PDB file of C-alpha atoms in Angstrom:
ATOM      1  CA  UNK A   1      24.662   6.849 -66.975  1.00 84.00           C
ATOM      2  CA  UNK A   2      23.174   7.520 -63.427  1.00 84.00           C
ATOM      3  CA  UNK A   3      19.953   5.796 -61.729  1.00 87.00           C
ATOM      4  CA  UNK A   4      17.118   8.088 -60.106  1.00 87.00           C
ATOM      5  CA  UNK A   5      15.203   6.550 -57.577  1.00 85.00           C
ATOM      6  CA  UNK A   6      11.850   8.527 -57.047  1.00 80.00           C
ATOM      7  CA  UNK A   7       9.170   7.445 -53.762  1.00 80.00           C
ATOM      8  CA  UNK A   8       5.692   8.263 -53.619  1.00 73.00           C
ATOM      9  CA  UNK A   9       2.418   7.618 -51.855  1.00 78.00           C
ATOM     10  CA  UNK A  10      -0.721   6.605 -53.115  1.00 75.00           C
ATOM     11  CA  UNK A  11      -3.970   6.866 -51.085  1.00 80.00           C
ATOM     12  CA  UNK A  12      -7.235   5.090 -51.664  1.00 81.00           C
ATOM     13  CA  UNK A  13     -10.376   4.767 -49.953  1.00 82.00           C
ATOM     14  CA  UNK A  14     -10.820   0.891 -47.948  1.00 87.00           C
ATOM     15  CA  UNK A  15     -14.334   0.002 -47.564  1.00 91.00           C
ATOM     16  CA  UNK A  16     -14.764  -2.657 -44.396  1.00 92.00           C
ATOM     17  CA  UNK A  17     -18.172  -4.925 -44.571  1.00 93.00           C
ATOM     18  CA  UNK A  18     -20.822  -3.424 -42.814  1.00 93.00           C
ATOM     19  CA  UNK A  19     -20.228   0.044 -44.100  1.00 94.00           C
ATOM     20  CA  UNK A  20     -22.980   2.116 -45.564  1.00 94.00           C
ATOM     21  CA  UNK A  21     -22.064   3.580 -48.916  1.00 93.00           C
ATOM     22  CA  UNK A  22     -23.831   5.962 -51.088  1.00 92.00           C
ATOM     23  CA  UNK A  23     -23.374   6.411 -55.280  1.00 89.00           C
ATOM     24  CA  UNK A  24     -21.914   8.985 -56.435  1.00 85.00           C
ATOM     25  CA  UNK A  25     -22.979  10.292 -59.978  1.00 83.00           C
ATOM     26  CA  UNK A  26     -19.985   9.137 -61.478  1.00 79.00           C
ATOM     27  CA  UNK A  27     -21.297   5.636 -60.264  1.00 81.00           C
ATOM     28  CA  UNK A  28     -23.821   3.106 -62.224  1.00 85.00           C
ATOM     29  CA  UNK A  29     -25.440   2.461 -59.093  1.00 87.00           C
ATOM     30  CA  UNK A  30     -28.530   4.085 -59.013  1.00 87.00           C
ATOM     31  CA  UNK A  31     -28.886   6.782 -55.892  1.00 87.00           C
ATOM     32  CA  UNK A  32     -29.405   5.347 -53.009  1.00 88.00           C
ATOM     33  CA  UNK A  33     -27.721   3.826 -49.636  1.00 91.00           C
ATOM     34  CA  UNK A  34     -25.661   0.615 -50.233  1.00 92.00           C
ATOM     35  CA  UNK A  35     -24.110  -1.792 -47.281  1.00 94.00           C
ATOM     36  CA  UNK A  36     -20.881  -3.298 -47.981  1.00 94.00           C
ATOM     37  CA  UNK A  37     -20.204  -7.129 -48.228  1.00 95.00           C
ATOM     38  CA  UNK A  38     -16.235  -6.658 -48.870  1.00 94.00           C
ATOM     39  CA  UNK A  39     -13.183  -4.961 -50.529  1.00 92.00           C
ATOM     40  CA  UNK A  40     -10.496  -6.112 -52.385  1.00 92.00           C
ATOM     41  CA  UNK A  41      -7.590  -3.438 -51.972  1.00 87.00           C
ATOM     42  CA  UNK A  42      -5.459  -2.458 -54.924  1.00 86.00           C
ATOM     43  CA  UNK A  43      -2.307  -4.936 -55.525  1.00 83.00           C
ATOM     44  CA  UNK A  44      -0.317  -2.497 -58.220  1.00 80.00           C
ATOM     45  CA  UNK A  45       0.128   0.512 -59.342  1.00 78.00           C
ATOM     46  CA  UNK A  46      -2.808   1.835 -61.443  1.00 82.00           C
ATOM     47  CA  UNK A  47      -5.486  -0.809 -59.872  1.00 86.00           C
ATOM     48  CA  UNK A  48      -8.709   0.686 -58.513  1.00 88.00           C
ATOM     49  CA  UNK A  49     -10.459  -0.596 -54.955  1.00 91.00           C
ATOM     50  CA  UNK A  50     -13.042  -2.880 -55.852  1.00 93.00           C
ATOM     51  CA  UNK A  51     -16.042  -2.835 -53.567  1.00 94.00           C
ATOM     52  CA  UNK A  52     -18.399  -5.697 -53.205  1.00 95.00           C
ATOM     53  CA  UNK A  53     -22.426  -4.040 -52.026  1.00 94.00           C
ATOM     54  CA  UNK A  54     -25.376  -6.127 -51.147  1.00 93.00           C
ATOM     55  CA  UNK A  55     -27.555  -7.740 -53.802  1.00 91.00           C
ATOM     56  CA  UNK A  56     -25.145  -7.575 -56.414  1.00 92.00           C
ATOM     57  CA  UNK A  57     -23.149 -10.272 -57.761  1.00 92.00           C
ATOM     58  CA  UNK A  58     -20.032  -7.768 -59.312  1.00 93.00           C
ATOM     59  CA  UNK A  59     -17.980  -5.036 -57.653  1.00 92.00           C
ATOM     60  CA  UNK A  60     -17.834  -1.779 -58.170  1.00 92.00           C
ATOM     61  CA  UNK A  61     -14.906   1.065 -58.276  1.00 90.00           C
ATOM     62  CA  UNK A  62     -14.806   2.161 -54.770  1.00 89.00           C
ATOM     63  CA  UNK A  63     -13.673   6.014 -55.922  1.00 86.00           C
ATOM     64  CA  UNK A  64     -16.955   6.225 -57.050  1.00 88.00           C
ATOM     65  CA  UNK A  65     -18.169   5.537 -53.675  1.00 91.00           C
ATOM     66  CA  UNK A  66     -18.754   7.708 -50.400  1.00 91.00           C
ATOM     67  CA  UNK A  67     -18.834   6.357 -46.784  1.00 91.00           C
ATOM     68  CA  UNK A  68     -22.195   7.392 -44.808  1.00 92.00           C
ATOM     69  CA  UNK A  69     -22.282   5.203 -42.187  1.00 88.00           C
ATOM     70  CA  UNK A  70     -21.755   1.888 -40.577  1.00 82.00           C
ATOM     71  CA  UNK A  71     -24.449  -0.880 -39.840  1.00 68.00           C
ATOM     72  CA  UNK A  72     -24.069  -2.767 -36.984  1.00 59.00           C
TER      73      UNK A  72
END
């Protein structure tokens, strides 16, 4: 018996508050222009980025999300 070690790299979209999102139409969010309150970054394999958008109280899966701007 023999172990196999295998590496890889995963890479996921971080959302920083103040950003200006938009839906895309994999989304629930209607269309529109969203500004983001936070981010909570994956911990494990598998998890999704969670993204936090003004005036609501959930979060959202931040690959269905697309960066358009930032707010100052």
């Amino acid at each position: 018996m023999y172990k196999k070690t295998i590496e890889f790299s995963v890479t996921f979209k971080v959302f920083e508050p103040g950003d200006i999102v938009e839906a895309t139409r994999a989304s629930p969010l209607y269309p529109g222009t969203y500004k983001v309150l936070g981010c909570n970054e994956p911990r494990n394999y598998g998890d999704d980025v969670i993204v936090f958008i003004e005036g609501f109280d959930r979060g959202f899966n931040g690959a269905n999300l697309s960066l358009v701007g930032r707010r100052a």
